[in-house]
PDB file of C-alpha atoms in Angstrom:
ATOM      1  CA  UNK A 286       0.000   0.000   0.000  1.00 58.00           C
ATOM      2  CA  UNK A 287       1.575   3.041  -0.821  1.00 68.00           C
ATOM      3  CA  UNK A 288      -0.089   5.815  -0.243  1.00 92.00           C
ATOM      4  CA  UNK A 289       3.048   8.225  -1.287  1.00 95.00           C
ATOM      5  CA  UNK A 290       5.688   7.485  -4.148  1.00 95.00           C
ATOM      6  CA  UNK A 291       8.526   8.335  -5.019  1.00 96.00           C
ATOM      7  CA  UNK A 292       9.404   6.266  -8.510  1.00 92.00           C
ATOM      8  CA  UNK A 293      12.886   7.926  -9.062  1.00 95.00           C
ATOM      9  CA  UNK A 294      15.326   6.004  -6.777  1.00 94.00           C
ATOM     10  CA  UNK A 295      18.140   7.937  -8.041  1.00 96.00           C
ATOM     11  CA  UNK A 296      18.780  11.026  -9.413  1.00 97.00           C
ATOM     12  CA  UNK A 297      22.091  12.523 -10.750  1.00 97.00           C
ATOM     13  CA  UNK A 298      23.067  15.803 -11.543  1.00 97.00           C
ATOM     14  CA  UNK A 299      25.389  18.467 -12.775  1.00 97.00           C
ATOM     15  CA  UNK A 300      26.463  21.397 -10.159  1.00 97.00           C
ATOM     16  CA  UNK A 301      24.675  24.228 -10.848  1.00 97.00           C
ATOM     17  CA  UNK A 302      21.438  22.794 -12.879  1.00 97.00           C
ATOM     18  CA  UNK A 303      18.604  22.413 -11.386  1.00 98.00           C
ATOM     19  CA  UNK A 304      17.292  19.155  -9.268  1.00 98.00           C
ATOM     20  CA  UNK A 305      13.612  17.810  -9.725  1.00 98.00           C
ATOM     21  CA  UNK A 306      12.634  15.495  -7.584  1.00 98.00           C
ATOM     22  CA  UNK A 307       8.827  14.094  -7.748  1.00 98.00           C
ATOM     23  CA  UNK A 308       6.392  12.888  -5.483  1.00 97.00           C
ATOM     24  CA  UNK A 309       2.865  10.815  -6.203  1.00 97.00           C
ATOM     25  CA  UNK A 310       0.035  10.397  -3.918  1.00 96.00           C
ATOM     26  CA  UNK A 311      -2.863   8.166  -3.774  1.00 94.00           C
ATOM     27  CA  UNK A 312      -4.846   9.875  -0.766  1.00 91.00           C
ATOM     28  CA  UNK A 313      -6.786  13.159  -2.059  1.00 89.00           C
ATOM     29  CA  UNK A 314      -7.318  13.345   1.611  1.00 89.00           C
ATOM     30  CA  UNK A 315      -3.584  14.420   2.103  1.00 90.00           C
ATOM     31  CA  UNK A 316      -3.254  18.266   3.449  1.00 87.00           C
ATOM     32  CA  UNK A 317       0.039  18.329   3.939  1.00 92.00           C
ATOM     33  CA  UNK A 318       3.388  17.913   2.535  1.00 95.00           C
ATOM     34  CA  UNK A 319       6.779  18.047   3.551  1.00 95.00           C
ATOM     35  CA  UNK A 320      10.241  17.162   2.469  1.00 97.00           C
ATOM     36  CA  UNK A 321      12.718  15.472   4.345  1.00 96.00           C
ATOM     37  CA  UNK A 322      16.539  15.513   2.989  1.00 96.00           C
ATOM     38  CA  UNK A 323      18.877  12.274   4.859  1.00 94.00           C
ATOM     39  CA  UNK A 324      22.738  11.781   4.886  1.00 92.00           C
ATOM     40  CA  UNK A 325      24.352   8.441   5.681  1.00 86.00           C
ATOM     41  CA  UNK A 326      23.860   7.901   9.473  1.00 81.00           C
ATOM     42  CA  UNK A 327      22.045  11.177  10.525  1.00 87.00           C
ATOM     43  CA  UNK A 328      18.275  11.084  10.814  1.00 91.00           C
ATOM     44  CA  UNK A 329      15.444  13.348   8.385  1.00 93.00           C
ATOM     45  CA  UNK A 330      16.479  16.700   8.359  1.00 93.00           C
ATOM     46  CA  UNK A 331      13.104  18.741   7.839  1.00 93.00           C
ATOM     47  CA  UNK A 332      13.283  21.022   4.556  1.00 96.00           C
ATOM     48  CA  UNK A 333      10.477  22.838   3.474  1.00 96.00           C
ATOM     49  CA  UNK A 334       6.809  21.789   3.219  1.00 94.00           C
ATOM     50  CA  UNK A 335       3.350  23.270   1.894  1.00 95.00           C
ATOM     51  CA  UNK A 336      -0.194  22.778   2.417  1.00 92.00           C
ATOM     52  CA  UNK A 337      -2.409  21.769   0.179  1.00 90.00           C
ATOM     53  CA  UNK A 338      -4.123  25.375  -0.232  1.00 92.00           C
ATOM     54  CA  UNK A 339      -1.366  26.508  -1.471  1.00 93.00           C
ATOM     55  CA  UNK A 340       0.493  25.503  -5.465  1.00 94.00           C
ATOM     56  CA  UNK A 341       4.237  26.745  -4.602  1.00 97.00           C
ATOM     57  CA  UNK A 342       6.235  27.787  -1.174  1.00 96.00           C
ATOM     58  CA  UNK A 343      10.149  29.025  -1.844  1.00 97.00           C
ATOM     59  CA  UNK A 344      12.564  28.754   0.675  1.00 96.00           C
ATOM     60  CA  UNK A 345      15.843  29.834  -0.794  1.00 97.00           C
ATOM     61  CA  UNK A 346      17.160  27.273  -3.034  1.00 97.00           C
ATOM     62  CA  UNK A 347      14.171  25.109  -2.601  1.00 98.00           C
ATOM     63  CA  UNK A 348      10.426  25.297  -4.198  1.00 98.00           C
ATOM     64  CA  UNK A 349       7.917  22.954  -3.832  1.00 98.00           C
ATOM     65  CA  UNK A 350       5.251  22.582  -6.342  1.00 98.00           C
ATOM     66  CA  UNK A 351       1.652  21.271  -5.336  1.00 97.00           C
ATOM     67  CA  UNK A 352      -0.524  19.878  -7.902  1.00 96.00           C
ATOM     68  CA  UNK A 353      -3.767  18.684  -6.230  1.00 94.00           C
ATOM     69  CA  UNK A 354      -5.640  17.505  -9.507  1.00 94.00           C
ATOM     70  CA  UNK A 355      -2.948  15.342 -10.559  1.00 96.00           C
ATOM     71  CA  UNK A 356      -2.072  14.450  -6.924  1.00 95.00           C
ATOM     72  CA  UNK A 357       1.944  15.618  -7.140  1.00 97.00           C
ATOM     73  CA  UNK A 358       4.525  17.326  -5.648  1.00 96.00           C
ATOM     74  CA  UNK A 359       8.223  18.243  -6.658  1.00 98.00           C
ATOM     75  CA  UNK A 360      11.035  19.558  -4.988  1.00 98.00           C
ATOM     76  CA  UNK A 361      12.959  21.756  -7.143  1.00 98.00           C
ATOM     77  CA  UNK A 362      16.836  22.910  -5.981  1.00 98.00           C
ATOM     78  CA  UNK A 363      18.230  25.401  -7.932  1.00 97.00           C
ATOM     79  CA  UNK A 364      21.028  25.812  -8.279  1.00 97.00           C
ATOM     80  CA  UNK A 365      22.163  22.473  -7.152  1.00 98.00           C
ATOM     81  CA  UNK A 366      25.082  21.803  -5.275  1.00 97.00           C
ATOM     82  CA  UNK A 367      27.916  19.175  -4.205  1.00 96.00           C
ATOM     83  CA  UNK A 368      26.351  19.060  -0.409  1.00 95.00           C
ATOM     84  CA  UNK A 369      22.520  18.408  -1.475  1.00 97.00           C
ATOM     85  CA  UNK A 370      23.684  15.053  -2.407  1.00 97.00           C
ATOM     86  CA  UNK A 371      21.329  13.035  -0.398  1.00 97.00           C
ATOM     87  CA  UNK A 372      18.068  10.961   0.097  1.00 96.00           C
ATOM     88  CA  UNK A 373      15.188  13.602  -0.459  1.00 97.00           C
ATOM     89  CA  UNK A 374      12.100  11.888   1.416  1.00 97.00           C
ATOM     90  CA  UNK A 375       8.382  13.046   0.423  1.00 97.00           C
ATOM     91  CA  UNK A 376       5.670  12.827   3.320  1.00 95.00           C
ATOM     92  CA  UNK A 377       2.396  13.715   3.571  1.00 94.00           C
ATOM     93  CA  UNK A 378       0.211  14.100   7.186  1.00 89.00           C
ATOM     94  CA  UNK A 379      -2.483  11.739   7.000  1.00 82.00           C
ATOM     95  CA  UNK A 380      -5.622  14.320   7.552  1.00 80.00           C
ATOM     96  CA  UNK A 381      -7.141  13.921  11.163  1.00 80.00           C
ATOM     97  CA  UNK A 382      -4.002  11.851  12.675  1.00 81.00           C
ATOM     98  CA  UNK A 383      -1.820  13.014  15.610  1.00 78.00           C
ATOM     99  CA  UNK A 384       0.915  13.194  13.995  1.00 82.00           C
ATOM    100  CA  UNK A 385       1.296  10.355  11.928  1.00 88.00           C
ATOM    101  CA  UNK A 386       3.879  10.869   8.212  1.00 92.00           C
ATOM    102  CA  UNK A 387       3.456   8.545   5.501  1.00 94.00           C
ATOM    103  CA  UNK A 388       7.338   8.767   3.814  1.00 95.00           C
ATOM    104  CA  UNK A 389       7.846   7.200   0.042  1.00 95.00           C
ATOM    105  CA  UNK A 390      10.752   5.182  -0.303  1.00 94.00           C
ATOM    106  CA  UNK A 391      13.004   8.382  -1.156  1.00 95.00           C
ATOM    107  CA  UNK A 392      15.143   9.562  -4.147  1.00 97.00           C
ATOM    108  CA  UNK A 393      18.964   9.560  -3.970  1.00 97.00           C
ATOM    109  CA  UNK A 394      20.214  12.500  -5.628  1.00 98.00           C
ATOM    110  CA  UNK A 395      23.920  12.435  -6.613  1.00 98.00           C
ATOM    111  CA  UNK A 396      24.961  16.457  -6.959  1.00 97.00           C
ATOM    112  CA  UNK A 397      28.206  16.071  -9.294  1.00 96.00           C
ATOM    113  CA  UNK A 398      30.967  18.848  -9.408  1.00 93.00           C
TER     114      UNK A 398
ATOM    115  CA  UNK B 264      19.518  25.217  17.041  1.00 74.00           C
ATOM    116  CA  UNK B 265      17.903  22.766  19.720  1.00 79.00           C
ATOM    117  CA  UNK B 266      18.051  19.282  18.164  1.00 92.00           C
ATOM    118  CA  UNK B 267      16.726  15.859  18.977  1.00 96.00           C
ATOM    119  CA  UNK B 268      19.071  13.524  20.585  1.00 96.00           C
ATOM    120  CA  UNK B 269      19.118   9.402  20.916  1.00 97.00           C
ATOM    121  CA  UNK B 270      21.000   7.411  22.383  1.00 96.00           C
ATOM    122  CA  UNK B 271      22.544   4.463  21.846  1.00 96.00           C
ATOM    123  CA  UNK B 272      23.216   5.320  18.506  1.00 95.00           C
ATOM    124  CA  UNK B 273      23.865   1.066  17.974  1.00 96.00           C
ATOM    125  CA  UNK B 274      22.600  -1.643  19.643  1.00 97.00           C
ATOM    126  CA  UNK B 275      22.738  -5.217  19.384  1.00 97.00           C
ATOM    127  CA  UNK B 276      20.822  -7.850  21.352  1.00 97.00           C
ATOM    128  CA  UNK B 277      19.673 -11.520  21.329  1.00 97.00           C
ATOM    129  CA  UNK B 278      15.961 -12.638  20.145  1.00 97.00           C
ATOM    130  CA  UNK B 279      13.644 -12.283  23.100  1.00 97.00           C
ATOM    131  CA  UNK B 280      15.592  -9.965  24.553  1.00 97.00           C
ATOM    132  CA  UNK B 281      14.333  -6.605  25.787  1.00 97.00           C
ATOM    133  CA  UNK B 282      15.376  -3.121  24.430  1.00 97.00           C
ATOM    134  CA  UNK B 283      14.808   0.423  25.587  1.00 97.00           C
ATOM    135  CA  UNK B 284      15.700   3.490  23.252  1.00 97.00           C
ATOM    136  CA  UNK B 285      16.152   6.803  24.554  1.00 97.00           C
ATOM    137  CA  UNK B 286      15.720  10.300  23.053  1.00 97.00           C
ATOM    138  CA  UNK B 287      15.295  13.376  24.405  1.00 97.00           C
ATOM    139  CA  UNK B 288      13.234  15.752  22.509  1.00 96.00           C
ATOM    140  CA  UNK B 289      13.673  19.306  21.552  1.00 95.00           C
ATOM    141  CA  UNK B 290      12.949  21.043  25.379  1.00 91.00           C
ATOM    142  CA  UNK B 291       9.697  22.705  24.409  1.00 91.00           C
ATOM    143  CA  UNK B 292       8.017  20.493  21.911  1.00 93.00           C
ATOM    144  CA  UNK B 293       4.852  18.498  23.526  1.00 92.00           C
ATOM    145  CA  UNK B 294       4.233  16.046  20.647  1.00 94.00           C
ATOM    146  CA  UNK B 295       6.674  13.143  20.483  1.00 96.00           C
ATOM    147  CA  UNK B 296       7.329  10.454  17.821  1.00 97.00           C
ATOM    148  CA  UNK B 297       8.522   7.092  16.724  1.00 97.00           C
ATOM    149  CA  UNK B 298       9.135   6.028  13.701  1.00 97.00           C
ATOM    150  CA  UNK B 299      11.352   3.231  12.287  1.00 96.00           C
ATOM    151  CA  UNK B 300      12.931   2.227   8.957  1.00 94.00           C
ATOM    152  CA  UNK B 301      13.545  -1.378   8.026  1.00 94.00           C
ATOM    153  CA  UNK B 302      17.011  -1.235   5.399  1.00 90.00           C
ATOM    154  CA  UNK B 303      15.749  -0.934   2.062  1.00 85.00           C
ATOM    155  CA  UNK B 304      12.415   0.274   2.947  1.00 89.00           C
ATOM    156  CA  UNK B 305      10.326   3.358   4.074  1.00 90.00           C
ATOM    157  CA  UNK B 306      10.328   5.032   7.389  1.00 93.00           C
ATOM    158  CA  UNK B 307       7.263   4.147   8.880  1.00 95.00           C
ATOM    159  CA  UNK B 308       5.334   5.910  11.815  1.00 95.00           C
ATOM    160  CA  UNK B 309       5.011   3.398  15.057  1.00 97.00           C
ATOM    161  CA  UNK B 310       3.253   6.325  17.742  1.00 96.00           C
ATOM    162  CA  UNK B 311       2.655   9.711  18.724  1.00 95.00           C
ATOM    163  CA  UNK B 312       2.633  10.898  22.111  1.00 95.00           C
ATOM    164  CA  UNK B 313       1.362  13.544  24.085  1.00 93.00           C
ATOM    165  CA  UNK B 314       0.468  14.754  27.219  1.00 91.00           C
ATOM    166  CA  UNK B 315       2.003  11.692  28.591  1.00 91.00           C
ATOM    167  CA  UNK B 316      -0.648   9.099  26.527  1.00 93.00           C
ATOM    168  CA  UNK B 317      -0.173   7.332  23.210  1.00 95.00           C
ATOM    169  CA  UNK B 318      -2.309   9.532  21.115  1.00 93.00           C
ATOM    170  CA  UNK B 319      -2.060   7.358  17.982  1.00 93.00           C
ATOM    171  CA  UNK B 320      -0.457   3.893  17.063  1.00 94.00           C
ATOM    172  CA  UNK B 321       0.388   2.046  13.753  1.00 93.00           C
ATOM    173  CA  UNK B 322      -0.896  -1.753  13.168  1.00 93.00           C
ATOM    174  CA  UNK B 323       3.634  -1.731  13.816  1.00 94.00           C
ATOM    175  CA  UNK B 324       2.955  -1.211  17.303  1.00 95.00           C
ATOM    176  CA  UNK B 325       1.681  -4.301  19.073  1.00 93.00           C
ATOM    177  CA  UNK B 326       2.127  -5.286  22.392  1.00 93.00           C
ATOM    178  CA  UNK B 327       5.600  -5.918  22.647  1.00 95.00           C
ATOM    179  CA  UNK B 328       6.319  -1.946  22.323  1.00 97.00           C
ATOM    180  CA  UNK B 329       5.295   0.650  24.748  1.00 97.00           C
ATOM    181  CA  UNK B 330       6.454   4.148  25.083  1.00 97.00           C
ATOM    182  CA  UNK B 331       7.433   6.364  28.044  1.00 94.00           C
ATOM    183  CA  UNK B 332       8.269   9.726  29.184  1.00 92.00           C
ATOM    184  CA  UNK B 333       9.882   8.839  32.456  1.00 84.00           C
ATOM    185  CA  UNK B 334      11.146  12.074  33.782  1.00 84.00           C
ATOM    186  CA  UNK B 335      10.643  15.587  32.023  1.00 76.00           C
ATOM    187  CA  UNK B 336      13.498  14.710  29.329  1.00 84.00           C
ATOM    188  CA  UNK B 337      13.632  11.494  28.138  1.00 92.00           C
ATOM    189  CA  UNK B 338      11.315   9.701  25.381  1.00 96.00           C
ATOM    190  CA  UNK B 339      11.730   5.994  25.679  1.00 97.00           C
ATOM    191  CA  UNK B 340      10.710   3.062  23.367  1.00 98.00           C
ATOM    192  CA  UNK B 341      10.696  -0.153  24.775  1.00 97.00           C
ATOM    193  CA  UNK B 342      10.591  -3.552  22.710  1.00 97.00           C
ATOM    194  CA  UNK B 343       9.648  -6.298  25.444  1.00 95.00           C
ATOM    195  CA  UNK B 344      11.102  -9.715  23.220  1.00 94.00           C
ATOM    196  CA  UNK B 345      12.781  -8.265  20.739  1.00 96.00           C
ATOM    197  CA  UNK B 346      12.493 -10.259  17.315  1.00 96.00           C
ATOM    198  CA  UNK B 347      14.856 -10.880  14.013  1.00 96.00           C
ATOM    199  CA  UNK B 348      12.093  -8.320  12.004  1.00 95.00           C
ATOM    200  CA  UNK B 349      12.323  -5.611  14.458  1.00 97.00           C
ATOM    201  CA  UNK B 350      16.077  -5.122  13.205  1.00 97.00           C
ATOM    202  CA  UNK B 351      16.298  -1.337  11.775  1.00 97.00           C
ATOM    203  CA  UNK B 352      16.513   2.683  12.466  1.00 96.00           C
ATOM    204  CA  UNK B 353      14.641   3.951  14.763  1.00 98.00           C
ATOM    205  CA  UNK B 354      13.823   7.415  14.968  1.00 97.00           C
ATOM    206  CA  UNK B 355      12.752   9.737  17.756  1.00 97.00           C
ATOM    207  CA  UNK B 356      10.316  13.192  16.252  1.00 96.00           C
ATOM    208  CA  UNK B 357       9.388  16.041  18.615  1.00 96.00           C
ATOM    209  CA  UNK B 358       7.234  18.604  17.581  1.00 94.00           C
ATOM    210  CA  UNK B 359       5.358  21.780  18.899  1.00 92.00           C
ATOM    211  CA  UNK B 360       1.812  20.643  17.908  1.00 86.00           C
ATOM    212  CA  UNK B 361       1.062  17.608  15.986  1.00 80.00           C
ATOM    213  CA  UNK B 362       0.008  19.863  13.234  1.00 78.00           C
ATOM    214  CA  UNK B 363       3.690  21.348  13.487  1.00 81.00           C
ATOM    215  CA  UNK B 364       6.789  20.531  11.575  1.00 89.00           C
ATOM    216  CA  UNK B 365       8.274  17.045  13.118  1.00 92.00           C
ATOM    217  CA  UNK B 366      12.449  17.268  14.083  1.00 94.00           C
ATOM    218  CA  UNK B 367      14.115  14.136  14.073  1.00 95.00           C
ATOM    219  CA  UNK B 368      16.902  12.450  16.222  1.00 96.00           C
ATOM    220  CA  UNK B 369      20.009  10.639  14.315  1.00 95.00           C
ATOM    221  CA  UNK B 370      18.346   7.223  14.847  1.00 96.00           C
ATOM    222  CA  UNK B 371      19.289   4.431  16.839  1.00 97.00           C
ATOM    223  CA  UNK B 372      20.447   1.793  14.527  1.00 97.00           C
ATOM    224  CA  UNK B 373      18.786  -1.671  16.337  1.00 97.00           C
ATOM    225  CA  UNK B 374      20.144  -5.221  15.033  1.00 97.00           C
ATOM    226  CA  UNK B 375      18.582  -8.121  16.711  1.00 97.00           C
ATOM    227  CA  UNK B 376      20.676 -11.964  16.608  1.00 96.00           C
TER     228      UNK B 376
END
Protein backbone atom coordinates (compact mmCIF):
# COMPACT_ATOMS: atom_id res chain seq x y z
CA UNK A 1 0.00 0.00 0.00
CA UNK A 2 1.57 3.04 -0.82
CA UNK A 3 -0.09 5.82 -0.24
CA UNK A 4 3.05 8.23 -1.29
CA UNK A 5 5.69 7.49 -4.15
CA UNK A 6 8.53 8.33 -5.02
CA UNK A 7 9.40 6.27 -8.51
CA UNK A 8 12.89 7.93 -9.06
CA UNK A 9 15.33 6.00 -6.78
CA UNK A 10 18.14 7.94 -8.04
CA UNK A 11 18.78 11.03 -9.41
CA UNK A 12 22.09 12.52 -10.75
CA UNK A 13 23.07 15.80 -11.54
CA UNK A 14 25.39 18.47 -12.78
CA UNK A 15 26.46 21.40 -10.16
CA UNK A 16 24.67 24.23 -10.85
CA UNK A 17 21.44 22.79 -12.88
CA UNK A 18 18.60 22.41 -11.39
CA UNK A 19 17.29 19.16 -9.27
CA UNK A 20 13.61 17.81 -9.73
CA UNK A 21 12.63 15.50 -7.58
CA UNK A 22 8.83 14.09 -7.75
CA UNK A 23 6.39 12.89 -5.48
CA UNK A 24 2.87 10.81 -6.20
CA UNK A 25 0.04 10.40 -3.92
CA UNK A 26 -2.86 8.17 -3.77
CA UNK A 27 -4.85 9.88 -0.77
CA UNK A 28 -6.79 13.16 -2.06
CA UNK A 29 -7.32 13.35 1.61
CA UNK A 30 -3.58 14.42 2.10
CA UNK A 31 -3.25 18.27 3.45
CA UNK A 32 0.04 18.33 3.94
CA UNK A 33 3.39 17.91 2.53
CA UNK A 34 6.78 18.05 3.55
CA UNK A 35 10.24 17.16 2.47
CA UNK A 36 12.72 15.47 4.35
CA UNK A 37 16.54 15.51 2.99
CA UNK A 38 18.88 12.27 4.86
CA UNK A 39 22.74 11.78 4.89
CA UNK A 40 24.35 8.44 5.68
CA UNK A 41 23.86 7.90 9.47
CA UNK A 42 22.04 11.18 10.52
CA UNK A 43 18.28 11.08 10.81
CA UNK A 44 15.44 13.35 8.39
CA UNK A 45 16.48 16.70 8.36
CA UNK A 46 13.10 18.74 7.84
CA UNK A 47 13.28 21.02 4.56
CA UNK A 48 10.48 22.84 3.47
CA UNK A 49 6.81 21.79 3.22
CA UNK A 50 3.35 23.27 1.89
CA UNK A 51 -0.19 22.78 2.42
CA UNK A 52 -2.41 21.77 0.18
CA UNK A 53 -4.12 25.37 -0.23
CA UNK A 54 -1.37 26.51 -1.47
CA UNK A 55 0.49 25.50 -5.46
CA UNK A 56 4.24 26.74 -4.60
CA UNK A 57 6.24 27.79 -1.17
CA UNK A 58 10.15 29.03 -1.84
CA UNK A 59 12.56 28.75 0.68
CA UNK A 60 15.84 29.83 -0.79
CA UNK A 61 17.16 27.27 -3.03
CA UNK A 62 14.17 25.11 -2.60
CA UNK A 63 10.43 25.30 -4.20
CA UNK A 64 7.92 22.95 -3.83
CA UNK A 65 5.25 22.58 -6.34
CA UNK A 66 1.65 21.27 -5.34
CA UNK A 67 -0.52 19.88 -7.90
CA UNK A 68 -3.77 18.68 -6.23
CA UNK A 69 -5.64 17.50 -9.51
CA UNK A 70 -2.95 15.34 -10.56
CA UNK A 71 -2.07 14.45 -6.92
CA UNK A 72 1.94 15.62 -7.14
CA UNK A 73 4.53 17.33 -5.65
CA UNK A 74 8.22 18.24 -6.66
CA UNK A 75 11.03 19.56 -4.99
CA UNK A 76 12.96 21.76 -7.14
CA UNK A 77 16.84 22.91 -5.98
CA UNK A 78 18.23 25.40 -7.93
CA UNK A 79 21.03 25.81 -8.28
CA UNK A 80 22.16 22.47 -7.15
CA UNK A 81 25.08 21.80 -5.28
CA UNK A 82 27.92 19.18 -4.20
CA UNK A 83 26.35 19.06 -0.41
CA UNK A 84 22.52 18.41 -1.47
CA UNK A 85 23.68 15.05 -2.41
CA UNK A 86 21.33 13.03 -0.40
CA UNK A 87 18.07 10.96 0.10
CA UNK A 88 15.19 13.60 -0.46
CA UNK A 89 12.10 11.89 1.42
CA UNK A 90 8.38 13.05 0.42
CA UNK A 91 5.67 12.83 3.32
CA UNK A 92 2.40 13.71 3.57
CA UNK A 93 0.21 14.10 7.19
CA UNK A 94 -2.48 11.74 7.00
CA UNK A 95 -5.62 14.32 7.55
CA UNK A 96 -7.14 13.92 11.16
CA UNK A 97 -4.00 11.85 12.68
CA UNK A 98 -1.82 13.01 15.61
CA UNK A 99 0.91 13.19 14.00
CA UNK A 100 1.30 10.36 11.93
CA UNK A 101 3.88 10.87 8.21
CA UNK A 102 3.46 8.55 5.50
CA UNK A 103 7.34 8.77 3.81
CA UNK A 104 7.85 7.20 0.04
CA UNK A 105 10.75 5.18 -0.30
CA UNK A 106 13.00 8.38 -1.16
CA UNK A 107 15.14 9.56 -4.15
CA UNK A 108 18.96 9.56 -3.97
CA UNK A 109 20.21 12.50 -5.63
CA UNK A 110 23.92 12.44 -6.61
CA UNK A 111 24.96 16.46 -6.96
CA UNK A 112 28.21 16.07 -9.29
CA UNK A 113 30.97 18.85 -9.41
CA UNK B 1 19.52 25.22 17.04
CA UNK B 2 17.90 22.77 19.72
CA UNK B 3 18.05 19.28 18.16
CA UNK B 4 16.73 15.86 18.98
CA UNK B 5 19.07 13.52 20.59
CA UNK B 6 19.12 9.40 20.92
CA UNK B 7 21.00 7.41 22.38
CA UNK B 8 22.54 4.46 21.85
CA UNK B 9 23.22 5.32 18.51
CA UNK B 10 23.87 1.07 17.97
CA UNK B 11 22.60 -1.64 19.64
CA UNK B 12 22.74 -5.22 19.38
CA UNK B 13 20.82 -7.85 21.35
CA UNK B 14 19.67 -11.52 21.33
CA UNK B 15 15.96 -12.64 20.14
CA UNK B 16 13.64 -12.28 23.10
CA UNK B 17 15.59 -9.97 24.55
CA UNK B 18 14.33 -6.60 25.79
CA UNK B 19 15.38 -3.12 24.43
CA UNK B 20 14.81 0.42 25.59
CA UNK B 21 15.70 3.49 23.25
CA UNK B 22 16.15 6.80 24.55
CA UNK B 23 15.72 10.30 23.05
CA UNK B 24 15.29 13.38 24.40
CA UNK B 25 13.23 15.75 22.51
CA UNK B 26 13.67 19.31 21.55
CA UNK B 27 12.95 21.04 25.38
CA UNK B 28 9.70 22.71 24.41
CA UNK B 29 8.02 20.49 21.91
CA UNK B 30 4.85 18.50 23.53
CA UNK B 31 4.23 16.05 20.65
CA UNK B 32 6.67 13.14 20.48
CA UNK B 33 7.33 10.45 17.82
CA UNK B 34 8.52 7.09 16.72
CA UNK B 35 9.14 6.03 13.70
CA UNK B 36 11.35 3.23 12.29
CA UNK B 37 12.93 2.23 8.96
CA UNK B 38 13.54 -1.38 8.03
CA UNK B 39 17.01 -1.24 5.40
CA UNK B 40 15.75 -0.93 2.06
CA UNK B 41 12.41 0.27 2.95
CA UNK B 42 10.33 3.36 4.07
CA UNK B 43 10.33 5.03 7.39
CA UNK B 44 7.26 4.15 8.88
CA UNK B 45 5.33 5.91 11.81
CA UNK B 46 5.01 3.40 15.06
CA UNK B 47 3.25 6.33 17.74
CA UNK B 48 2.65 9.71 18.72
CA UNK B 49 2.63 10.90 22.11
CA UNK B 50 1.36 13.54 24.09
CA UNK B 51 0.47 14.75 27.22
CA UNK B 52 2.00 11.69 28.59
CA UNK B 53 -0.65 9.10 26.53
CA UNK B 54 -0.17 7.33 23.21
CA UNK B 55 -2.31 9.53 21.12
CA UNK B 56 -2.06 7.36 17.98
CA UNK B 57 -0.46 3.89 17.06
CA UNK B 58 0.39 2.05 13.75
CA UNK B 59 -0.90 -1.75 13.17
CA UNK B 60 3.63 -1.73 13.82
CA UNK B 61 2.95 -1.21 17.30
CA UNK B 62 1.68 -4.30 19.07
CA UNK B 63 2.13 -5.29 22.39
CA UNK B 64 5.60 -5.92 22.65
CA UNK B 65 6.32 -1.95 22.32
CA UNK B 66 5.29 0.65 24.75
CA UNK B 67 6.45 4.15 25.08
CA UNK B 68 7.43 6.36 28.04
CA UNK B 69 8.27 9.73 29.18
CA UNK B 70 9.88 8.84 32.46
CA UNK B 71 11.15 12.07 33.78
CA UNK B 72 10.64 15.59 32.02
CA UNK B 73 13.50 14.71 29.33
CA UNK B 74 13.63 11.49 28.14
CA UNK B 75 11.32 9.70 25.38
CA UNK B 76 11.73 5.99 25.68
CA UNK B 77 10.71 3.06 23.37
CA UNK B 78 10.70 -0.15 24.78
CA UNK B 79 10.59 -3.55 22.71
CA UNK B 80 9.65 -6.30 25.44
CA UNK B 81 11.10 -9.71 23.22
CA UNK B 82 12.78 -8.26 20.74
CA UNK B 83 12.49 -10.26 17.31
CA UNK B 84 14.86 -10.88 14.01
CA UNK B 85 12.09 -8.32 12.00
CA UNK B 86 12.32 -5.61 14.46
CA UNK B 87 16.08 -5.12 13.21
CA UNK B 88 16.30 -1.34 11.78
CA UNK B 89 16.51 2.68 12.47
CA UNK B 90 14.64 3.95 14.76
CA UNK B 91 13.82 7.41 14.97
CA UNK B 92 12.75 9.74 17.76
CA UNK B 93 10.32 13.19 16.25
CA UNK B 94 9.39 16.04 18.62
CA UNK B 95 7.23 18.60 17.58
CA UNK B 96 5.36 21.78 18.90
CA UNK B 97 1.81 20.64 17.91
CA UNK B 98 1.06 17.61 15.99
CA UNK B 99 0.01 19.86 13.23
CA UNK B 100 3.69 21.35 13.49
CA UNK B 101 6.79 20.53 11.58
CA UNK B 102 8.27 17.04 13.12
CA UNK B 103 12.45 17.27 14.08
CA UNK B 104 14.11 14.14 14.07
CA UNK B 105 16.90 12.45 16.22
CA UNK B 106 20.01 10.64 14.32
CA UNK B 107 18.35 7.22 14.85
CA UNK B 108 19.29 4.43 16.84
CA UNK B 109 20.45 1.79 14.53
CA UNK B 110 18.79 -1.67 16.34
CA UNK B 111 20.14 -5.22 15.03
CA UNK B 112 18.58 -8.12 16.71
CA UNK B 113 20.68 -11.96 16.61
Amino acid sequence: DQQVKQNSPSLSVQEGRISILNCDYTNSMFDYFLWYKKYPAEGPTFLISISSIKDKNEDGRFTVFLNKSAKHLSLHIVPSQPGDSAVYFCAASVPGSQGNLIFGKGTKLSVKP
Amino acid sequence: EPEVTQTPSHQVTQMGQEVILRCVPISNHLYFYWYRQILGQKVEFLVSFYNNEISEKSEIFDDQFSVERPDGSNFTLKIRSTKLEDSAMYFCASSLDWAETQYFGPGTRLLVL
